[in-house]
CSV table of N, CA and C in Angstrom, one decimal:
chain,number,residue,atom,x,y,z
A,866,VAL,N,0.9,-23.5,-3.4
A,866,VAL,CA,2.1,-23.6,-3.8
A,866,VAL,C,2.1,-21.9,-4.5
A,867,LEU,N,3.0,-21.2,-4.7
A,867,LEU,CA,3.1,-19.9,-5.3
A,867,LEU,C,4.5,-20.0,-6.4
A,868,SER,N,4.1,-19.4,-7.5
A,868,SER,CA,5.1,-19.3,-8.3
A,868,SER,C,6.3,-18.4,-8.0
A,869,GLN,N,6.1,-17.4,-7.3
A,869,GLN,CA,7.1,-16.7,-7.1
A,869,GLN,C,7.1,-15.8,-5.6
A,870,LEU,N,7.9,-15.1,-4.7
A,870,LEU,CA,7.8,-14.9,-3.6
A,870,LEU,C,8.1,-13.2,-3.6
A,871,VAL,N,8.8,-12.7,-4.7
A,871,VAL,CA,9.4,-11.4,-4.7
A,871,VAL,C,8.7,-10.9,-6.0
A,872,ILE,N,8.0,-9.9,-6.1
A,872,ILE,CA,7.4,-9.1,-7.4
A,872,ILE,C,8.2,-8.0,-7.3
A,873,GLU,N,8.7,-7.5,-8.5
A,873,GLU,CA,9.2,-6.1,-9.0
A,873,GLU,C,8.5,-5.5,-9.8
A,874,LEU,N,7.5,-4.2,-9.6
A,874,LEU,CA,7.2,-3.5,-10.6
A,874,LEU,C,7.7,-2.1,-10.9
A,875,ASN,N,8.3,-2.2,-12.2
A,875,ASN,CA,9.4,-1.1,-12.7
A,875,ASN,C,8.3,0.1,-13.0
A,876,ALA,N,8.8,1.0,-12.9
A,876,ALA,CA,7.7,2.5,-12.7
A,876,ALA,C,8.0,2.9,-14.4
A,877,GLN,N,9.0,2.5,-15.3
A,877,GLN,CA,9.2,2.5,-16.5
A,877,GLN,C,8.5,1.8,-17.4
A,878,THR,N,8.4,0.4,-17.2
A,878,THR,CA,7.8,-0.4,-18.0
A,878,THR,C,6.7,-1.4,-17.6
A,879,GLU,N,7.0,-2.2,-16.6
A,879,GLU,CA,6.4,-3.1,-16.2
A,879,GLU,C,5.4,-2.9,-15.0
A,880,ARG,N,4.2,-2.1,-15.1
A,880,ARG,CA,3.6,-1.5,-13.9
A,880,ARG,C,2.5,-2.7,-13.3
A,881,ARG,N,2.3,-4.0,-13.7
A,881,ARG,CA,1.7,-5.0,-13.5
A,881,ARG,C,2.4,-6.3,-13.4
A,882,ALA,N,2.0,-7.3,-12.7
A,882,ALA,CA,2.7,-8.6,-12.5
A,882,ALA,C,1.6,-9.5,-12.2
A,883,ASP,N,1.9,-10.7,-12.5
A,883,ASP,CA,0.9,-11.9,-12.5
A,883,ASP,C,1.8,-12.9,-11.3
A,884,LEU,N,0.7,-13.5,-10.4
A,884,LEU,CA,1.6,-14.4,-9.5
A,884,LEU,C,0.9,-15.8,-9.9
A,885,GLU,N,1.1,-17.2,-10.0
A,885,GLU,CA,0.2,-18.4,-10.0
A,885,GLU,C,0.2,-18.9,-8.7
A,886,VAL,N,-1.0,-19.2,-8.1
A,886,VAL,CA,-1.2,-20.0,-7.1
A,886,VAL,C,-1.5,-21.2,-7.2
A,887,TRP,N,-1.2,-22.4,-6.8
A,887,TRP,CA,-1.4,-23.8,-7.4
A,887,TRP,C,-1.8,-24.7,-6.1
A,888,ASN,N,-3.0,-25.3,-6.1
A,888,ASN,CA,-3.5,-26.1,-5.0
A,888,ASN,C,-3.0,-27.2,-5.4
A,889,SER,N,-1.7,-27.8,-4.6
A,889,SER,CA,-1.2,-29.3,-4.8
A,889,SER,C,-2.0,-30.0,-3.9
A,890,SER,N,-2.8,-29.9,-2.9
A,890,SER,CA,-3.3,-31.0,-2.1
A,890,SER,C,-4.3,-31.6,-2.9
A,891,GLY,N,-4.9,-32.7,-2.3
A,891,GLY,CA,-5.9,-33.5,-2.6
A,891,GLY,C,-7.5,-33.2,-2.4
A,892,GLU,N,-7.7,-31.8,-1.6
A,892,GLU,CA,-8.9,-31.4,-1.3
A,892,GLU,C,-8.8,-29.8,-1.8
A,893,ARG,N,-10.3,-29.5,-1.6
A,893,ARG,CA,-10.5,-27.9,-2.2
A,893,ARG,C,-10.0,-26.9,-1.2
A,894,ALA,N,-9.5,-25.9,-1.6
A,894,ALA,CA,-8.4,-25.0,-0.8
A,894,ALA,C,-9.2,-23.5,-1.3
A,895,TYR,N,-9.4,-23.1,0.0
A,895,TYR,CA,-10.0,-21.7,0.2
A,895,TYR,C,-8.9,-20.9,0.3
A,896,VAL,N,-8.6,-19.4,-0.8
A,896,VAL,CA,-7.5,-18.8,-0.4
A,896,VAL,C,-7.8,-17.4,-0.2
A,897,ALA,N,-7.3,-16.9,0.6
A,897,ALA,CA,-7.3,-15.2,0.8
A,897,ALA,C,-6.0,-14.5,0.6
A,898,VAL,N,-6.3,-13.2,-0.2
A,898,VAL,CA,-5.3,-12.5,-0.4
A,898,VAL,C,-5.3,-11.2,0.1
A,899,GLU,N,-4.3,-10.6,1.2
A,899,GLU,CA,-4.6,-9.6,1.8
A,899,GLU,C,-3.4,-8.6,1.7
A,900,PRO,N,-3.3,-7.6,0.9
A,900,PRO,CA,-2.4,-6.6,0.5
A,900,PRO,C,-2.2,-5.6,2.1
A,901,SER,N,-1.0,-5.4,2.2
A,901,SER,CA,-0.4,-4.4,3.3
A,901,SER,C,0.7,-3.4,2.9
A,902,GLU,N,0.8,-2.2,2.8
A,902,GLU,CA,1.9,-1.4,2.5
A,902,GLU,C,2.9,-1.4,3.9
A,903,ILE,N,3.7,-1.6,3.7
A,903,ILE,CA,5.4,-1.6,4.8
A,903,ILE,C,5.8,-0.3,4.8
A,904,VAL,N,5.3,0.8,5.8
A,904,VAL,CA,5.9,2.1,6.0
A,904,VAL,C,7.2,2.0,6.6
A,905,ASN,N,7.9,2.7,6.1
A,905,ASN,CA,9.4,2.7,6.8
A,905,ASN,C,10.2,1.4,6.7
A,906,ALA,N,10.4,0.5,5.7
A,906,ALA,CA,10.8,-0.9,5.7
A,906,ALA,C,12.0,-1.0,6.3
A,907,GLY,N,12.3,-1.8,7.0
A,907,GLY,CA,13.8,-2.1,7.5
A,907,GLY,C,14.2,-1.1,8.6
A,908,ARG,N,13.2,-0.5,8.9
A,908,ARG,CA,13.9,0.6,10.3
A,908,ARG,C,13.4,-0.2,11.2
A,909,SER,N,13.8,0.7,12.4
A,909,SER,CA,13.1,0.4,13.9
A,909,SER,C,11.5,0.8,13.8
A,910,ASP,N,11.1,1.9,13.1
A,910,ASP,CA,9.8,2.0,13.2
A,910,ASP,C,9.0,1.4,12.1
A,911,GLU,N,9.3,0.6,11.5
A,911,GLU,CA,8.6,-0.2,10.5
A,911,GLU,C,7.2,-0.3,11.0
A,912,MET,N,6.1,-0.3,9.8
A,912,MET,CA,4.9,-0.4,10.1
A,912,MET,C,3.9,-1.1,9.2
A,913,ARG,N,3.5,-2.1,9.4
A,913,ARG,CA,2.5,-2.7,8.4
A,913,ARG,C,1.0,-1.9,8.4
A,914,ARG,N,0.9,-1.4,7.2
A,914,ARG,CA,-0.5,-0.6,7.4
A,914,ARG,C,-1.6,-1.3,6.2
A,915,ALA,N,-2.4,-1.9,6.6
A,915,ALA,CA,-3.7,-2.5,5.8
A,915,ALA,C,-4.7,-1.4,5.3
A,916,GLU,N,-4.5,-1.0,3.9
A,916,GLU,CA,-5.3,0.2,3.6
A,916,GLU,C,-6.1,-0.6,2.7
A,917,PRO,N,-7.8,-0.5,2.9
A,917,PRO,CA,-8.5,-1.0,1.9
A,917,PRO,C,-8.5,-0.6,0.8
A,918,ASP,N,-8.5,0.9,0.3
A,918,ASP,CA,-8.6,1.4,-0.9
A,918,ASP,C,-7.4,1.3,-1.7
A,919,PRO,N,-7.7,0.1,-2.6
A,919,PRO,CA,-6.2,0.0,-3.5
A,919,PRO,C,-5.7,1.3,-4.1
A,920,GLU,N,-6.6,2.7,-4.5
A,920,GLU,CA,-5.9,4.0,-4.9
A,920,GLU,C,-5.1,4.4,-4.0
A,921,ARG,N,-5.6,4.6,-2.5
A,921,ARG,CA,-5.0,5.1,-1.2
A,921,ARG,C,-3.7,4.4,-1.5
A,922,ARG,N,-3.8,3.0,-1.2
A,922,ARG,CA,-2.7,1.9,-1.2
A,922,ARG,C,-1.7,1.9,-1.9
A,923,GLY,N,-2.0,2.5,-3.2
A,923,GLY,CA,-1.0,2.4,-4.3
A,923,GLY,C,-1.1,1.3,-5.0
A,924,LEU,N,-1.6,-0.1,-4.5
A,924,LEU,CA,-1.3,-1.2,-5.2
A,924,LEU,C,-2.9,-2.0,-5.2
A,925,LEU,N,-3.1,-2.5,-6.5
A,925,LEU,CA,-4.5,-3.2,-6.8
A,925,LEU,C,-4.0,-4.8,-6.6
A,926,VAL,N,-4.4,-5.6,-5.8
A,926,VAL,CA,-4.5,-6.9,-6.1
A,926,VAL,C,-5.6,-7.5,-6.1
A,927,SER,N,-5.7,-8.5,-7.1
A,927,SER,CA,-7.2,-9.2,-7.5
A,927,SER,C,-6.9,-10.4,-7.8
A,928,PRO,N,-7.6,-11.4,-7.5
A,928,PRO,CA,-9.0,-11.3,-6.6
A,928,PRO,C,-8.4,-11.4,-5.2
A,929,SER,N,-9.1,-11.2,-4.2
A,929,SER,CA,-9.0,-11.5,-2.6
A,929,SER,C,-9.3,-12.5,-2.1
A,930,ARG,N,-10.0,-13.1,-2.9
A,930,ARG,CA,-10.5,-14.4,-2.5
A,930,ARG,C,-10.5,-15.7,-3.4
A,931,MET,N,-10.4,-16.5,-3.4
A,931,MET,CA,-10.5,-17.6,-4.6
A,931,MET,C,-10.4,-19.0,-4.1
A,932,ILE,N,-11.2,-19.9,-4.7
A,932,ILE,CA,-11.4,-21.2,-4.5
A,932,ILE,C,-10.5,-22.1,-5.5
A,933,LEU,N,-9.6,-23.0,-5.2
A,933,LEU,CA,-9.1,-23.9,-5.9
A,933,LEU,C,-9.3,-25.3,-5.8
A,934,GLU,N,-9.8,-25.9,-6.8
A,934,GLU,CA,-9.9,-27.4,-6.6
A,934,GLU,C,-8.6,-28.1,-6.6
A,935,PRO,N,-8.6,-29.6,-6.3
A,935,PRO,CA,-7.2,-30.1,-6.1
A,935,PRO,C,-6.4,-30.2,-7.7
A,936,GLY,N,-5.2,-29.8,-7.6
A,936,GLY,CA,-4.6,-29.7,-8.7
A,936,GLY,C,-4.6,-28.3,-9.3
A,937,GLN,N,-5.7,-27.5,-9.3
A,937,GLN,CA,-6.1,-26.5,-10.2
A,937,GLN,C,-5.1,-25.1,-9.8
A,938,ARG,N,-4.9,-24.3,-10.7
A,938,ARG,CA,-4.0,-23.2,-10.7
A,938,ARG,C,-5.0,-22.0,-11.0
A,939,LYS,N,-4.4,-20.7,-10.5
A,939,LYS,CA,-5.0,-19.7,-10.4
A,939,LYS,C,-4.1,-18.5,-10.7
A,940,ARG,N,-4.3,-17.4,-11.3
A,940,ARG,CA,-3.5,-16.2,-11.3
A,940,ARG,C,-4.1,-15.1,-10.3
A,941,VAL,N,-2.9,-14.4,-9.9
A,941,VAL,CA,-3.8,-13.3,-8.9
A,941,VAL,C,-2.6,-12.1,-9.6
A,942,ARG,N,-3.4,-11.0,-9.7
A,942,ARG,CA,-2.8,-9.8,-10.8
A,942,ARG,C,-2.5,-8.8,-9.6
A,943,PHE,N,-1.1,-8.0,-9.9
A,943,PHE,CA,-0.5,-7.1,-9.0
A,943,PHE,C,-0.5,-5.9,-9.9
A,944,ALA,N,-0.8,-4.7,-9.6
A,944,ALA,CA,-1.0,-3.4,-10.4
A,944,ALA,C,-0.6,-2.2,-9.6
A,945,ALA,N,0.4,-1.6,-10.2
A,945,ALA,CA,0.8,-0.2,-9.3
A,945,ALA,C,-0.3,0.8,-9.9
A,946,MET,N,-0.8,1.4,-8.8
A,946,MET,CA,-2.0,2.4,-8.9
A,946,MET,C,-1.2,3.8,-8.9
A,947,GLY,N,-2.0,4.7,-9.6
A,947,GLY,CA,-1.5,6.0,-9.4
A,947,GLY,C,-0.1,6.4,-10.4
A,948,PRO,N,0.4,7.5,-10.2
A,948,PRO,CA,1.8,7.8,-10.9
A,948,PRO,C,3.3,7.0,-10.2
A,949,PRO,N,4.0,7.0,-11.1
A,949,PRO,CA,5.0,6.5,-10.4
A,949,PRO,C,5.7,7.4,-9.1
A,950,THR,N,6.3,7.1,-8.3
A,950,THR,CA,6.7,7.9,-7.1
A,950,THR,C,8.2,8.0,-7.1
A,951,ASP,N,9.1,9.3,-6.5
A,951,ASP,CA,10.2,9.2,-6.3
A,951,ASP,C,11.2,8.1,-5.5
A,952,ARG,N,10.3,7.5,-4.7
A,952,ARG,CA,10.7,6.5,-3.6
A,952,ARG,C,10.2,5.1,-3.8
A,953,GLU,N,10.8,4.4,-3.7
A,953,GLU,CA,10.3,2.8,-3.8
A,953,GLU,C,8.8,3.0,-2.7
A,954,ARG,N,8.1,2.0,-3.1
A,954,ARG,CA,6.6,1.6,-2.0
A,954,ARG,C,7.1,0.2,-2.0
A,955,VAL,N,7.0,-0.2,-0.7
A,955,VAL,CA,7.3,-1.6,-0.4
A,955,VAL,C,5.8,-2.4,0.1
A,956,TYR,N,5.5,-3.3,-0.5
A,956,TYR,CA,4.3,-4.1,0.3
A,956,TYR,C,4.5,-5.6,0.6
A,957,ARG,N,3.3,-6.1,1.5
A,957,ARG,CA,3.5,-7.6,1.5
A,957,ARG,C,2.4,-8.0,1.5
A,958,VAL,N,2.2,-9.0,0.7
A,958,VAL,CA,0.8,-9.5,0.2
A,958,VAL,C,0.6,-10.8,0.7
A,959,THR,N,-0.3,-11.1,1.8
A,959,THR,CA,-0.5,-12.4,2.2
A,959,THR,C,-1.3,-13.5,1.5
A,960,VAL,N,-0.8,-14.4,1.4
A,960,VAL,CA,-1.6,-15.4,0.4
A,960,VAL,C,-1.6,-16.7,1.2
A,961,LYS,N,-2.7,-16.6,1.9
A,961,LYS,CA,-3.1,-17.8,2.9
A,961,LYS,C,-4.5,-18.7,2.7
A,962,PRO,N,-4.3,-20.1,2.9
A,962,PRO,CA,-5.4,-20.6,2.8
A,962,PRO,C,-6.2,-20.7,4.2
A,963,VAL,N,-7.6,-20.8,4.1
A,963,VAL,CA,-8.6,-20.5,5.1
A,963,VAL,C,-9.2,-22.1,5.3
A,964,ALA,N,-9.5,-22.1,6.4
A,964,ALA,CA,-10.2,-23.4,6.6
A,964,ALA,C,-11.9,-23.4,6.0
A,965,GLY,N,-12.0,-24.8,5.3
A,965,GLY,CA,-13.1,-24.5,4.9
A,965,GLY,C,-14.1,-25.3,5.8
A,966,GLU,N,-15.1,-25.7,5.1
A,966,GLU,CA,-16.1,-26.2,6.0
A,966,GLU,C,-15.9,-27.7,6.6
A,967,LEU,N,-16.2,-27.9,7.9
A,967,LEU,CA,-15.5,-29.2,8.7
A,967,LEU,C,-16.2,-30.3,8.2
A,968,MET,N,-15.9,-31.4,7.9
A,968,MET,CA,-16.7,-32.7,7.4
A,968,MET,C,-16.7,-33.3,8.3
A,969,THR,N,-16.3,-33.5,9.6
A,969,THR,CA,-16.5,-34.3,10.6
A,969,THR,C,-16.6,-33.9,12.0
A,970,ASP,N,-17.2,-34.8,12.8
A,970,ASP,CA,-17.4,-34.2,14.1
A,970,ASP,C,-16.4,-34.6,14.9
A,971,GLU,N,-15.4,-35.5,14.4
A,971,GLU,CA,-14.2,-35.7,15.3
A,971,GLU,C,-13.1,-34.5,15.5
A,972,SER,N,-12.5,-34.9,16.5
A,972,SER,CA,-11.6,-33.2,16.6
A,972,SER,C,-10.2,-33.9,15.7
A,973,GLY,N,-9.4,-32.7,15.3
A,973,GLY,CA,-8.2,-33.1,14.5
A,973,GLY,C,-7.4,-32.0,14.6
A,974,LEU,N,-6.2,-32.1,13.8
A,974,LEU,CA,-5.6,-30.9,13.6
A,974,LEU,C,-5.3,-30.5,12.1
A,975,LYS,N,-5.3,-29.6,11.7
A,975,LYS,CA,-5.1,-29.2,10.2
A,975,LYS,C,-3.9,-28.4,10.1
A,976,LEU,N,-2.7,-28.3,9.4
A,976,LEU,CA,-2.2,-27.1,9.3
A,976,LEU,C,-2.2,-26.7,7.9
A,977,LEU,N,-2.4,-25.4,8.2
A,977,LEU,CA,-2.5,-24.3,6.9
A,977,LEU,C,-1.1,-23.3,6.9
A,978,VAL,N,-0.7,-23.6,5.6
A,978,VAL,CA,0.5,-22.8,5.4
A,978,VAL,C,0.4,-21.4,4.5
A,979,GLY,N,0.6,-20.3,4.8
A,979,GLY,CA,0.6,-19.0,4.0
A,979,GLY,C,2.0,-18.6,3.9
A,980,TYR,N,1.7,-17.5,2.9
A,980,TYR,CA,2.7,-17.1,2.2
A,980,TYR,C,3.0,-15.4,2.4
A,981,ASP,N,3.9,-14.6,2.7
A,981,ASP,CA,4.1,-13.4,2.6
A,981,ASP,C,4.6,-12.7,1.4
A,982,VAL,N,4.2,-12.3,0.1
A,982,VAL,CA,4.8,-12.1,-1.3
A,982,VAL,C,5.2,-10.8,-1.0
A,983,LEU,N,6.5,-10.4,-1.0
A,983,LEU,CA,7.3,-9.2,-1.2
A,983,LEU,C,6.9,-8.6,-2.7
A,984,VAL,N,6.5,-7.3,-2.6
A,984,VAL,CA,6.1,-6.7,-3.7
A,984,VAL,C,6.6,-5.3,-3.5
A,985,LEU,N,7.7,-4.9,-4.4
A,985,LEU,CA,8.2,-3.5,-4.4
A,985,LEU,C,7.8,-3.0,-5.9
A,986,ALA,N,7.3,-1.7,-5.6
A,986,ALA,CA,6.9,-0.6,-6.7
A,986,ALA,C,8.0,0.3,-6.7
A,987,ARG,N,8.9,-0.3,-7.7
A,987,ARG,CA,10.2,0.8,-7.9
A,987,ARG,C,10.0,2.1,-8.3
A,988,PRO,N,10.7,3.2,-7.9
A,988,PRO,CA,10.4,4.3,-8.3
A,988,PRO,C,10.6,4.7,-9.8
A,989,ARG,N,10.4,6.1,-10.0
A,989,ARG,CA,10.7,6.8,-11.6
A,989,ARG,C,11.9,6.5,-11.8
A,990,ASP,N,12.9,6.5,-10.8
A,990,ASP,CA,14.4,6.9,-11.5
A,990,ASP,C,15.2,6.1,-10.3
A,991,VAL,N,15.5,4.7,-10.3
A,991,VAL,CA,16.3,4.2,-9.2
A,991,VAL,C,17.8,4.8,-9.2
A,992,ARG,N,18.0,5.2,-8.1
A,992,ARG,CA,19.2,5.9,-7.4
A,992,ARG,C,19.9,5.0,-6.4
A,993,PRO,N,20.7,4.1,-6.8
A,993,PRO,CA,21.3,3.5,-5.3
A,993,PRO,C,22.2,4.3,-4.7
A,994,ASN,N,22.4,4.0,-3.4
A,994,ASN,CA,23.5,4.8,-2.7
A,994,ASN,C,24.1,4.2,-1.4
A,995,LEU,N,24.6,2.9,-1.5
A,995,LEU,CA,25.2,2.5,-0.6
A,995,LEU,C,26.6,2.8,0.2
A,996,SER,N,26.7,3.0,1.4
A,996,SER,CA,27.8,3.3,2.0
A,996,SER,C,28.0,2.2,3.3
A,997,ALA,N,29.3,2.1,3.6
A,997,ALA,CA,29.7,1.2,4.5
A,997,ALA,C,30.9,2.0,5.2
A,998,THR,N,30.4,1.6,6.9
A,998,THR,CA,31.7,2.2,7.7
A,998,THR,C,31.9,0.8,8.7
A,999,ARG,N,33.0,0.7,9.2
A,999,ARG,CA,33.7,-0.5,9.7
A,999,ARG,C,34.0,0.3,11.6
A,1000,SER,N,33.6,-0.1,12.3
A,1000,SER,CA,33.9,0.2,13.7
A,1000,SER,C,34.5,-0.9,14.6
A,1001,GLY,N,35.6,-1.3,14.9
A,1001,GLY,CA,36.1,-2.5,15.6
A,1001,GLY,C,35.9,-3.5,14.6
A,1002,SER,N,34.9,-4.5,15.0
A,1002,SER,CA,34.4,-5.5,14.7
A,1002,SER,C,33.3,-5.7,13.8
A,1003,LYS,N,32.6,-4.4,13.6
A,1003,LYS,CA,31.3,-4.4,13.4
A,1003,LYS,C,31.3,-3.4,12.1
A,1004,LEU,N,30.6,-4.0,11.0
A,1004,LEU,CA,30.5,-3.4,9.6
A,1004,LEU,C,28.9,-3.0,9.5
A,1005,THR,N,28.9,-1.7,9.2
A,1005,THR,CA,27.7,-1.2,9.1
A,1005,THR,C,27.7,-0.5,7.7
A,1006,LEU,N,26.2,-1.1,7.1
A,1006,LEU,CA,26.0,-0.7,5.5
A,1006,LEU,C,24.8,0.1,5.9
A,1007,ARG,N,24.8,1.3,5.1
A,1007,ARG,CA,23.5,2.0,4.7
A,1007,ARG,C,22.9,2.5,3.6
A,1008,ASN,N,21.8,2.5,3.3
A,1008,ASN,CA,21.2,2.6,1.9
A,1008,ASN,C,20.6,3.8,1.9
A,1009,ASP,N,21.1,4.8,1.7
A,1009,ASP,CA,20.7,6.5,1.4
A,1009,ASP,C,20.2,6.6,0.0
A,1010,GLY,N,20.0,5.4,-0.9
A,1010,GLY,CA,19.1,5.6,-2.1
A,1010,GLY,C,17.6,5.6,-2.0
A,1011,ASN,N,17.1,5.5,-3.2
A,1011,ASN,CA,15.7,5.5,-3.2
A,1011,ASN,C,14.9,4.4,-3.3
A,1012,ALA,N,15.5,3.3,-3.3
A,1012,ALA,CA,15.0,2.0,-3.5
A,1012,ALA,C,15.8,0.7,-2.7
A,1013,SER,N,15.3,-0.2,-2.5
A,1013,SER,CA,16.1,-1.3,-1.9
A,1013,SER,C,17.1,-2.0,-2.6
A,1014,LEU,N,18.0,-2.5,-2.0
A,1014,LEU,CA,19.4,-3.2,-2.6
A,1014,LEU,C,19.5,-4.7,-1.7
A,1015,GLU,N,19.4,-5.9,-2.7
A,1015,GLU,CA,19.9,-7.0,-2.1
A,1015,GLU,C,21.4,-7.4,-2.0
A,1016,LEU,N,21.7,-7.5,-0.9
A,1016,LEU,CA,23.2,-7.8,-0.7
A,1016,LEU,C,23.4,-9.1,-1.1
A,1017,ALA,N,24.1,-9.7,-1.7
A,1017,ALA,CA,24.6,-11.1,-1.7
A,1017,ALA,C,26.1,-11.4,-2.2
A,1018,ASP,N,26.7,-12.7,-1.8
A,1018,ASP,CA,27.9,-13.1,-1.8
A,1018,ASP,C,28.6,-12.5,-1.3
A,1019,GLY,N,28.6,-11.4,-0.1
A,1019,GLY,CA,29.6,-11.2,0.6
A,1019,GLY,C,30.3,-11.7,1.4
A,1020,LYS,N,32.0,-11.4,1.3
A,1020,LYS,CA,32.6,-12.2,2.1
A,1020,LYS,C,33.6,-11.0,3.2
A,1021,GLN,N,34.3,-11.8,4.3
A,1021,GLN,CA,35.3,-11.1,5.0
A,1021,GLN,C,36.4,-12.2,4.9
A,1022,CYS,N,37.2,-11.4,4.2
A,1022,CYS,CA,38.7,-12.1,4.2
A,1022,CYS,C,40.0,-11.9,4.9
A,1023,ASP,N,41.2,-12.0,5.3
A,1023,ASP,CA,41.9,-11.6,5.9
A,1023,ASP,C,42.8,-10.7,5.0
A,1024,ALA,N,43.7,-10.3,5.5
A,1024,ALA,CA,44.4,-9.2,4.9
A,1024,ALA,C,45.1,-9.9,3.2
A,1025,GLU,N,45.3,-11.0,3.2
A,1025,GLU,CA,46.0,-11.7,2.1
A,1025,GLU,C,45.1,-11.9,1.1
A,1026,GLY,N,43.7,-11.9,1.5
A,1026,GLY,CA,42.6,-12.4,0.7
A,1026,GLY,C,42.4,-13.6,0.7
A,1027,ARG,N,42.9,-14.3,1.7
A,1027,ARG,CA,42.8,-16.0,1.6
A,1027,ARG,C,41.5,-16.6,2.3
A,1028,ASP,N,41.9,-16.3,3.6
A,1028,ASP,CA,40.7,-17.1,4.7
A,1028,ASP,C,39.5,-16.2,4.9
A,1029,CYS,N,38.6,-16.5,3.9
A,1029,CYS,CA,37.3,-15.8,3.6
A,1029,CYS,C,36.1,-16.6,4.4
A,1030,VAL,N,35.1,-15.7,4.9
A,1030,VAL,CA,33.8,-16.1,5.6
A,1030,VAL,C,32.9,-15.6,4.9
A,1031,ASP,N,31.8,-16.3,4.5
A,1031,ASP,CA,30.4,-15.5,3.7
A,1031,ASP,C,29.8,-14.8,4.7
A,1032,LEU,N,29.6,-13.6,4.1
A,1032,LEU,CA,28.6,-12.8,4.8
A,1032,LEU,C,27.1,-13.3,4.4
A,1033,PRO,N,26.1,-12.9,5.3
A,1033,PRO,CA,24.6,-13.3,5.1
A,1033,PRO,C,23.9,-12.4,4.3
A,1034,ARG,N,23.2,-12.9,3.3
A,1034,ARG,CA,22.0,-12.0,2.4
A,1034,ARG,C,21.4,-11.4,3.2
A,1035,LYS,N,21.1,-10.4,2.4
A,1035,LYS,CA,20.4,-9.0,3.2
A,1035,LYS,C,19.7,-8.4,2.2
A,1036,ARG,N,18.4,-8.0,2.4
A,1036,ARG,CA,17.7,-6.8,1.4
A,1036,ARG,C,18.0,-5.7,2.6
A,1037,LEU,N,18.5,-4.5,1.9
A,1037,LEU,CA,18.5,-3.5,2.3
A,1037,LEU,C,17.7,-2.2,1.9
A,1038,TYR,N,16.7,-2.1,2.5
A,1038,TYR,CA,15.6,-1.1,2.1
A,1038,TYR,C,16.1,0.4,2.0
A,1039,ALA,N,15.6,1.4,1.4
A,1039,ALA,CA,15.8,2.6,1.2
A,1039,ALA,C,15.9,3.4,2.7
A,1040,GLY,N,16.4,4.3,3.0
A,1040,GLY,CA,16.7,4.7,4.2
A,1040,GLY,C,17.0,3.8,5.5
A,1041,ALA,N,17.3,2.8,5.1
A,1041,ALA,CA,17.6,1.2,6.3
A,1041,ALA,C,19.1,1.2,6.2
A,1042,GLU,N,19.4,0.7,7.6
A,1042,GLU,CA,21.0,0.4,7.8
A,1042,GLU,C,21.1,-1.1,8.5
A,1043,TRP,N,22.2,-1.6,8.3
A,1043,TRP,CA,22.2,-3.0,8.7
A,1043,TRP,C,23.8,-3.0,9.4
A,1044,THR,N,23.8,-3.6,10.7
A,1044,THR,CA,25.3,-4.0,11.1
A,1044,THR,C,25.3,-5.2,11.4
A,1045,GLN,N,26.6,-5.8,10.6
A,1045,GLN,CA,26.8,-6.9,11.1
A,1045,GLN,C,28.3,-7.4,11.7
A,1046,GLN,N,28.2,-8.0,12.7
A,1046,GLN,CA,29.6,-8.5,13.5
A,1046,GLN,C,30.4,-9.6,12.7
A,1047,LEU,N,31.4,-8.8,12.3
A,1047,LEU,CA,32.7,-9.3,11.7
A,1047,LEU,C,33.5,-10.1,12.7
A,1048,ARG,N,34.1,-11.2,12.0
A,1048,ARG,CA,35.2,-11.8,13.4
A,1048,ARG,C,36.2,-11.0,13.1
A,1049,SER,N,37.1,-11.1,14.2
A,1049,SER,CA,38.1,-10.2,14.7
A,1049,SER,C,39.4,-10.4,13.6
């Protein structure tokens, strides 16, 4: 179990954060923590890059492995490395259990569930710039700012503002666009 799935590292104040990992099972858990930078997040050429050097990656994550006894909790520290940048850096940190030593000769199935934590290293000066265009029944939103935006509680309503339909939530990364099909 993780205490949160999204971590924001603010360039002006908090350049580090902790995440709590908890073993809620009745047996020992072996956990691996694997950070990757997401290059061109939210675009068609998005790429996940695993850089082993934290300084070059821009993010230190520690520890990379841990053993949790039943009910035990431990912290994982995230820290932005180097000076703040002018554009948000996006990371995904996989926190996943790994199979421990087998205790039986019988065949069986063990289901292990891992998580991808979203880590946002915010830029020095966040400048949002969201634009919208409509073409027929399609709405296109574009983020030309330098940091991601979370779009929530959007609605499409009729001309009188009564017959409304909720639009889905969406994180729109810097430089990305999103097209939503609207009802006619």
